[in-house]
CSV table of C-alpha atoms in Angstrom, one decimal:
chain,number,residue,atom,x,y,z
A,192,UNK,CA,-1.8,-64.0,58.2
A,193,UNK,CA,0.8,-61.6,59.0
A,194,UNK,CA,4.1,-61.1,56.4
A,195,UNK,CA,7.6,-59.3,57.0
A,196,UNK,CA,9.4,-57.2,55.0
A,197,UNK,CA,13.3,-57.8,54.4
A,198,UNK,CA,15.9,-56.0,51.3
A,199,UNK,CA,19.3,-58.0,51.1
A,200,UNK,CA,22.3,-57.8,48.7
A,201,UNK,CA,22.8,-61.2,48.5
A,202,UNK,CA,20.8,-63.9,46.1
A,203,UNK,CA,23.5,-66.6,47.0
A,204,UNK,CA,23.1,-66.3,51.0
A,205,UNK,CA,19.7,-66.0,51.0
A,206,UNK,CA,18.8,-68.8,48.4
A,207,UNK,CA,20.9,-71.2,50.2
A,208,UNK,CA,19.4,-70.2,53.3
A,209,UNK,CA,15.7,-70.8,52.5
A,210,UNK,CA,16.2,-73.5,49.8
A,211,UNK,CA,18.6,-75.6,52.2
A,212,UNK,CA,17.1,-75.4,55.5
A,213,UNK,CA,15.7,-78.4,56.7
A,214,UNK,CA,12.3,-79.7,55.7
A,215,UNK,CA,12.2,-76.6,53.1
A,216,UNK,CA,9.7,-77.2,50.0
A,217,UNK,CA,10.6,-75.5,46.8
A,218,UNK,CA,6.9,-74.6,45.7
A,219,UNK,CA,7.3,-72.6,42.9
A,220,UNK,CA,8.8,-69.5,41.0
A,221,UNK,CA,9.1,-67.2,37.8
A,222,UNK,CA,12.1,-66.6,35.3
A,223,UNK,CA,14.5,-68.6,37.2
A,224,UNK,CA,15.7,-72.5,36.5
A,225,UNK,CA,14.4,-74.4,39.6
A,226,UNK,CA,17.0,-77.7,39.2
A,227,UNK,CA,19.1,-76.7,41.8
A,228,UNK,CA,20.7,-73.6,44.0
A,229,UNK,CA,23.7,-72.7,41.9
A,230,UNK,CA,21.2,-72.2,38.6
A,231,UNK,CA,18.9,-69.8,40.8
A,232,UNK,CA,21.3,-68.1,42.1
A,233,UNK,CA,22.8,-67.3,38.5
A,234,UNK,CA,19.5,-66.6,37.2
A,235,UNK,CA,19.0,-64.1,39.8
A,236,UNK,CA,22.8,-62.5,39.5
A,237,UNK,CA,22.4,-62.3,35.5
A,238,UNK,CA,18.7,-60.4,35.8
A,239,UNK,CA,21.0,-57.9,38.4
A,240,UNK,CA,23.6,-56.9,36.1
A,241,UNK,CA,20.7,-54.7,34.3
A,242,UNK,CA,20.4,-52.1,37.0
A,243,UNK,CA,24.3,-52.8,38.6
A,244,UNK,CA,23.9,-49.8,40.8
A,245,UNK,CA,21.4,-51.0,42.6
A,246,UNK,CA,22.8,-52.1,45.9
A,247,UNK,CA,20.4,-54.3,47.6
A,248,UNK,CA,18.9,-55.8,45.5
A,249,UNK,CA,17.2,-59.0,46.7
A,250,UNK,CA,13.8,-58.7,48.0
A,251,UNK,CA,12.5,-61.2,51.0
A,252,UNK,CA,9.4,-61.8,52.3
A,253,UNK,CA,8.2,-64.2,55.0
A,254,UNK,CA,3.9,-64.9,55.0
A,255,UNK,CA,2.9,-66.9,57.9
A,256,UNK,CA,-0.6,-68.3,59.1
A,257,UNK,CA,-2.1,-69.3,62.3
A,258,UNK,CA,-1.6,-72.9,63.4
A,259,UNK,CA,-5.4,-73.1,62.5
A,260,UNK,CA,-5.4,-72.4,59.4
A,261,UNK,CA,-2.8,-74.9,58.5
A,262,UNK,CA,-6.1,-77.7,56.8
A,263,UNK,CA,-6.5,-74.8,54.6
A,264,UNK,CA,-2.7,-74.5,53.2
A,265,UNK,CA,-2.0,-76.9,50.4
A,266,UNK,CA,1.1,-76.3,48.7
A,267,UNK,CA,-1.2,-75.2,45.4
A,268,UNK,CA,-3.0,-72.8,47.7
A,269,UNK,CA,0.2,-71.3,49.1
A,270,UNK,CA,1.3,-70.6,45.8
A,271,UNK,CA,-1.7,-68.7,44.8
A,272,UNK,CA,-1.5,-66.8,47.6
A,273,UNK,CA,2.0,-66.0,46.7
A,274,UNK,CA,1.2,-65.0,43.8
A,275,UNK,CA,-2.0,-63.0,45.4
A,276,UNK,CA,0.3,-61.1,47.4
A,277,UNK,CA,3.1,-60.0,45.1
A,278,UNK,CA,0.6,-58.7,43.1
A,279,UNK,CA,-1.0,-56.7,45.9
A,280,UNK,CA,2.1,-55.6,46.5
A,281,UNK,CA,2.6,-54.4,43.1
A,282,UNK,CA,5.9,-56.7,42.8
A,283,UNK,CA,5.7,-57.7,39.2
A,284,UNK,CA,7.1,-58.6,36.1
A,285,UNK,CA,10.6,-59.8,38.0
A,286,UNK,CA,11.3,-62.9,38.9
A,287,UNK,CA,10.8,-64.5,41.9
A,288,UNK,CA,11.3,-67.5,44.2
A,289,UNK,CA,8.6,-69.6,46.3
A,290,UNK,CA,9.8,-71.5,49.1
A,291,UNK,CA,7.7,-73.6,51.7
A,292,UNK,CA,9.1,-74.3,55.0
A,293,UNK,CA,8.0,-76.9,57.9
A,294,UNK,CA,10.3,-76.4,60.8
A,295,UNK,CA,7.7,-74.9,62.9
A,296,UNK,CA,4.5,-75.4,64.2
A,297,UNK,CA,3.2,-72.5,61.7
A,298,UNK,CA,3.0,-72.4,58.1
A,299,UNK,CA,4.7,-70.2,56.2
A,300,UNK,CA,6.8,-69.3,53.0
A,301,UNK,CA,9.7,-67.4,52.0
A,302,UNK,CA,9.1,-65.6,48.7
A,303,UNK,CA,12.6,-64.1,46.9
A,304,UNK,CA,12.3,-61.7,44.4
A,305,UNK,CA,14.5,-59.2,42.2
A,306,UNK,CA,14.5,-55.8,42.7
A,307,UNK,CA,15.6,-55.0,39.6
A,308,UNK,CA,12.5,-55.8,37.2
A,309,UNK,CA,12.7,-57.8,33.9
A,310,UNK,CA,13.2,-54.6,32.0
A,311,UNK,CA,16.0,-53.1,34.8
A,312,UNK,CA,14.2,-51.0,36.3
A,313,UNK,CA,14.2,-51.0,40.4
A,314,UNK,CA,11.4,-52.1,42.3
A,315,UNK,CA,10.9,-49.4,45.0
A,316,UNK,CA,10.9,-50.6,48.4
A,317,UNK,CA,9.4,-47.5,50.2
A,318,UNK,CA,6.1,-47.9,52.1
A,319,UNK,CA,6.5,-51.1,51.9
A,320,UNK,CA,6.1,-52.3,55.2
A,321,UNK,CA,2.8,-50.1,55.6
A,322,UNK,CA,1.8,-51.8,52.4
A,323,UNK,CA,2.6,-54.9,53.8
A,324,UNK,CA,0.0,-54.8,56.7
A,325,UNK,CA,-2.5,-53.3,54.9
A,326,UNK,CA,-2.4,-56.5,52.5
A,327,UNK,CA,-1.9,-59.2,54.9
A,328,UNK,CA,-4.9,-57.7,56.7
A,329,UNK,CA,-7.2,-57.8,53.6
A,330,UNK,CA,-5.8,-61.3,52.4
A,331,UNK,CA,-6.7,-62.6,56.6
A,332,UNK,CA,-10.4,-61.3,55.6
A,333,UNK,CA,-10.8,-62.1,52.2
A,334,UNK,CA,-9.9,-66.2,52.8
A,335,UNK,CA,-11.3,-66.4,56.5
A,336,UNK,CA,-8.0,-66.7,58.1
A,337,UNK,CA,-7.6,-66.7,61.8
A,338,UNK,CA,-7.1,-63.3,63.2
A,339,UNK,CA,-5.6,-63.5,66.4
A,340,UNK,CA,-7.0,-60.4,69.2
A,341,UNK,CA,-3.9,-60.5,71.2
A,342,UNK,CA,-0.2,-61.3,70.7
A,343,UNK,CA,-0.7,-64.4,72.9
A,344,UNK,CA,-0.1,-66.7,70.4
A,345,UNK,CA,3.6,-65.3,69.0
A,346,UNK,CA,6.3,-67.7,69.1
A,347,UNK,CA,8.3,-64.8,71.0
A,348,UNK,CA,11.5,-67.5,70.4
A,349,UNK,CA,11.4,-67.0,67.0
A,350,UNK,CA,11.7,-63.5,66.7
A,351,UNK,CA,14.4,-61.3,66.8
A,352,UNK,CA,16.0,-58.2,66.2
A,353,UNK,CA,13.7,-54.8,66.2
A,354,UNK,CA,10.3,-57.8,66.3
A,355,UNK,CA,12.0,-59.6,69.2
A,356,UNK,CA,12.6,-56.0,70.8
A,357,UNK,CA,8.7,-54.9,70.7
A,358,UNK,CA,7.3,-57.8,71.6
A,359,UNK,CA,9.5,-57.6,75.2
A,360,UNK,CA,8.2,-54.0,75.3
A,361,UNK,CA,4.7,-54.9,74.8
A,362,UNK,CA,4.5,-58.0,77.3
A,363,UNK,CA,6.2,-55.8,79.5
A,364,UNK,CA,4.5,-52.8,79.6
A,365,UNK,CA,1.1,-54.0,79.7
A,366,UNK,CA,2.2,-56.0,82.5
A,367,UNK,CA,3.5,-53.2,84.4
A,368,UNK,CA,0.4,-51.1,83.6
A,369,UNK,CA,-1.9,-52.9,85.2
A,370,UNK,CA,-0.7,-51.6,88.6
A,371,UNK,CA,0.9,-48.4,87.8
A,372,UNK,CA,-1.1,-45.7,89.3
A,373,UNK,CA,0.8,-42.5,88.2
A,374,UNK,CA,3.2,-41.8,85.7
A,375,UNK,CA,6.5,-42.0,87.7
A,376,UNK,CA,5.4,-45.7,89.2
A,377,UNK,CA,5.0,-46.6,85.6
A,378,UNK,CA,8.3,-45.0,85.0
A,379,UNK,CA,10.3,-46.5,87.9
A,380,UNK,CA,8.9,-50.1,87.2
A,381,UNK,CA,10.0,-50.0,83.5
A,382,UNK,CA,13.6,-48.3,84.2
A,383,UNK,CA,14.5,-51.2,86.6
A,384,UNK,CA,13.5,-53.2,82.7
A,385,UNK,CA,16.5,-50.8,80.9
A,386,UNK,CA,12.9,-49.6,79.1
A,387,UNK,CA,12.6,-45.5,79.3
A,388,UNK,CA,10.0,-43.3,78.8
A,389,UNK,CA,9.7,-40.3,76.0
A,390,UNK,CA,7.0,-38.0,75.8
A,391,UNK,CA,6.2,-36.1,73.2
A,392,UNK,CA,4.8,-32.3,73.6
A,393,UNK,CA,2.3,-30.1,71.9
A,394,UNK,CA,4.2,-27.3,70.4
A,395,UNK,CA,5.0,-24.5,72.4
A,396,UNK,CA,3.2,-26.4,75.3
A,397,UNK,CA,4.0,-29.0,78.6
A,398,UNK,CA,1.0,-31.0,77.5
A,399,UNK,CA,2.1,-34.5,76.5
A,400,UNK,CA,0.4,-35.6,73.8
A,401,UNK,CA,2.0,-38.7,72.5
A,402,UNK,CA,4.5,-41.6,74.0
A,403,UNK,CA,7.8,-43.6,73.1
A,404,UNK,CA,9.6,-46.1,74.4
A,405,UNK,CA,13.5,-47.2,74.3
A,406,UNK,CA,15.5,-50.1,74.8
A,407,UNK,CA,18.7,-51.4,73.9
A,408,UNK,CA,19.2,-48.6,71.4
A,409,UNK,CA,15.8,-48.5,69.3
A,410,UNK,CA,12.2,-46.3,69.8
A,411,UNK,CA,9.0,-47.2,69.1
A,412,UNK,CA,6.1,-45.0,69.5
A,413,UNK,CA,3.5,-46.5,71.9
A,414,UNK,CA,0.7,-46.8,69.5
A,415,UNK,CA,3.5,-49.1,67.5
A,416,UNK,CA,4.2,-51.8,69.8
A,417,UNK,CA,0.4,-51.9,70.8
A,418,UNK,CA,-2.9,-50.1,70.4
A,419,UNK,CA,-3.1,-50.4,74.3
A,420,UNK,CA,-0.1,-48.6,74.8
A,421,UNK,CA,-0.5,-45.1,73.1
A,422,UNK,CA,-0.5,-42.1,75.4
A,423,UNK,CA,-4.3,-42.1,76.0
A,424,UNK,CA,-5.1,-45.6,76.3
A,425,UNK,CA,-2.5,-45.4,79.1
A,426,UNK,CA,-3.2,-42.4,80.8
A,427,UNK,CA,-6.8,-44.2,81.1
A,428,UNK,CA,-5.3,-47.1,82.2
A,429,UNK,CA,-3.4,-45.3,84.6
A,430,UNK,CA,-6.2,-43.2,85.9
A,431,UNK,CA,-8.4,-46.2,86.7
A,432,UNK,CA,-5.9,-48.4,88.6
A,433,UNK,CA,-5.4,-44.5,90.7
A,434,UNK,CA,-9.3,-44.6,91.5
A,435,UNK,CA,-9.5,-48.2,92.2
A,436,UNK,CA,-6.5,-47.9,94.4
A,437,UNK,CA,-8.0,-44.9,96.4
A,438,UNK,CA,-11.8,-46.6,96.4
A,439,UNK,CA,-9.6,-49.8,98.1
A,440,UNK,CA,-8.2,-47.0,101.1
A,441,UNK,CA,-11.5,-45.6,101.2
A,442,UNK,CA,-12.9,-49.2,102.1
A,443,UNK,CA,-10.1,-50.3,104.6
A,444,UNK,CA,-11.0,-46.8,106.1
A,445,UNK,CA,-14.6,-47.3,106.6
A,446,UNK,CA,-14.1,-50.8,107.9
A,447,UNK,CA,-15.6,-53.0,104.4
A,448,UNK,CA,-13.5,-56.1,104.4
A,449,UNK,CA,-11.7,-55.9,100.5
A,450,UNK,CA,-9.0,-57.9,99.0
A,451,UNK,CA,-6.3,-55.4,97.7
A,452,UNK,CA,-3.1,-56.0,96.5
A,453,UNK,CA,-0.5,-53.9,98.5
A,454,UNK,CA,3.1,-53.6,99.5
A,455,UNK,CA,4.1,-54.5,102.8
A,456,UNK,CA,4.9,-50.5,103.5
A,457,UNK,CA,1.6,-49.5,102.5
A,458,UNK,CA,-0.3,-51.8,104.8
A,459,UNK,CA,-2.0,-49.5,107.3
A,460,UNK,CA,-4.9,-50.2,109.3
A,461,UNK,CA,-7.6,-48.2,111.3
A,462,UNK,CA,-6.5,-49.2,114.7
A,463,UNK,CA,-2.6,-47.8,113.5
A,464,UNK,CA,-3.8,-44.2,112.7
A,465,UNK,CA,-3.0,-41.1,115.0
A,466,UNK,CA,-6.8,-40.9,116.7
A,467,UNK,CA,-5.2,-36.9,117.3
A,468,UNK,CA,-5.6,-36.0,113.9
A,469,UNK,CA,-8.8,-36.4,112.0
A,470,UNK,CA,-8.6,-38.8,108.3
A,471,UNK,CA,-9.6,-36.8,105.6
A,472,UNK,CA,-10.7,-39.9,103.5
A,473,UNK,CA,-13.2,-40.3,106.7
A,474,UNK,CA,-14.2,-36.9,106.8
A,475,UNK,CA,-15.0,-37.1,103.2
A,476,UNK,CA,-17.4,-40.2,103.4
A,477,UNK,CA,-19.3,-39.2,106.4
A,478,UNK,CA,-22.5,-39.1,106.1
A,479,UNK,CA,-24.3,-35.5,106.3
A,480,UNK,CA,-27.2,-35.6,108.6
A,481,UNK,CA,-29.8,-33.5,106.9
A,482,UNK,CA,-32.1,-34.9,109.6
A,483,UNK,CA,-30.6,-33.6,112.7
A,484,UNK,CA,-33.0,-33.3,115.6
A,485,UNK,CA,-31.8,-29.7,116.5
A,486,UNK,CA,-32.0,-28.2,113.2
A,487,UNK,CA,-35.0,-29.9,113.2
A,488,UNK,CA,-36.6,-28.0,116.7
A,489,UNK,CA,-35.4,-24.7,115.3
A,490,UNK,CA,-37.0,-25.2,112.1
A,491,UNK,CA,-40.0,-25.5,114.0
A,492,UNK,CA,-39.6,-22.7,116.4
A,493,UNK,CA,-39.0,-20.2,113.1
A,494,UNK,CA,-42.3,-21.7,112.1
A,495,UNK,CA,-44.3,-21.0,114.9
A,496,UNK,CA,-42.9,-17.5,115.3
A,497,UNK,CA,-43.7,-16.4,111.8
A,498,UNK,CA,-47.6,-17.8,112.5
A,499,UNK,CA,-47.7,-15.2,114.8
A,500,UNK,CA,-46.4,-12.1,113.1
A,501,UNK,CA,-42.8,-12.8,114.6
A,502,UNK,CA,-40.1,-12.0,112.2
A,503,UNK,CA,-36.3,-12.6,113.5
């Protein structure tokens, strides 16, 4: 179950759109007249007029479910867990607006409310959105709803503005990751994607400590468009493609037969390498012969010498 957060300042437009779209289910609602869009939207308008000053009024929320979970949706169970959620929310005594809709392979439900409460008083919308996770997530747990361990399953189709935007940063990203092995190659791949970098420093300091990225206009911290992708989960990322990639020279160098992806300028093998100038990956893996037959017979000799009262 996962919900979104959106504050409007108009109760016609957004009636009409979630009451008239096609295959849309009025399930429910509170202090409104239900016969038809023209009494809701004056039902809403009149409750308004209490707190005029407030701008944006109109509160809109979107729940939706896994495609799995759709046996255990009746419309009287989508209601309650309407209801659930405003409450959670601490959205209450205002009226509000249930709406079912069917046009995609998902279920979910558009829930309208006023901001202005039944006694004119505004309905903060600050930390909402933070609110909003935190409740989805314990609503997912409390009724055994399918919680998906990736963002595989995301209609990325339906989403758009800021969503639309981290989603293409995430798939992106991690895509790019999993063969970056320093910074800049990460950097270079995701520039050629209009996606750039921003790292953030410890004060007073050159040590990065935290990551950003932006595209078309809008930031989002790492950690924000993924766990995967905050500074430290990708440094370690980064850090074990460098190691694989320098365990995959070492091989090639030693003459092990290993399937490694590489660029057509990075092919190099043995046969190719100046024999003038020693390899330093192959000075570095020799073996050291502790065993060496001459140390070995001067070892000996010492031995004999000392037997007899011979210091050197």
């Amino acid at each position: 179950m996962i919900g979104k957060v959106i504050v409007g300042s108009s109760f016609s437009g957004a009636v009409k759109y979630i009451v008239q779209k096609q295959q849309a289910k009025v399930l429910g609602g509170e202090g409104i007249r239900l016969m038809n869009v023209k009494s809701m939207v004056d039902d809403f308008n009149m409750q308004r007029m209490l707190n005029p000053e407030l701008g944006k009024a109109v509160g809109h929320l979107v729940l939706s479910w896994s495609q799995m979970d759709a046996p255990k949706l009746s419309e009287k169970i989508l209601m309650e867990r309407a209801k659930q959620y405003l409450e959670k929310m601490k959205i209450q005594d205002t009226q509000y607006l249930v709406v079912e809709h069917r046009d995609t392979k998902h279920p979910h439900i558009h829930i309208l409310y006023n901001r202005v409460d039944n006694s004119g008083r505004s309905i903060s919308d600050k930390f909402q959105r933070r609110l909003n996770q935190k409740v989805c997530k314990e609503m997912t747990l409390e009724h055994g709803y399918h919680l998906a361990k990736d963002k595989s399953q995301v209609n990325r189709q339906q989403l758009k503005g800021a969503d639309k935007i981290r989603y293409e940063l995430s798939d992106t990203i991690q895509r790019a990751s999993k063969f970056a092995s320093s910074w800049g190659e990460l950097e270079t791949v995701l520039a050629s994607k209009d996606i750039r970098l921003i790292y953030k420093y410890k004060s007073g300091t050159q040590q990065v400590e935290g990551i950003s990225f932006e595209k078309d206009g809008m930031v989002f911290k790492g950690s924000k468009v993924d766990r995967s992708l905050s500074y430290g989960r990708l440094n370690n990322t980064i850090s074990a493609n460098s190691r694989r990639q320098f365990r995959g020279i070492s091989t090639v160098n030693t003459g092990t037969k290993m399937n490694i992806p590489t660029t057509k300028s990075a092919q190099v093998t043995v046969a190719e390498q100046p024999s003038s100038e020693p390899d330093l990956i192959d000075t570095l893996l020799s073996p050291v012969h502790q065993n060496d037959p001459e140390q070995i017979r001067q070892q000996q000799i010492k031995k004999r010498k000392k037997s007899r009262g011979l210091h050197l």
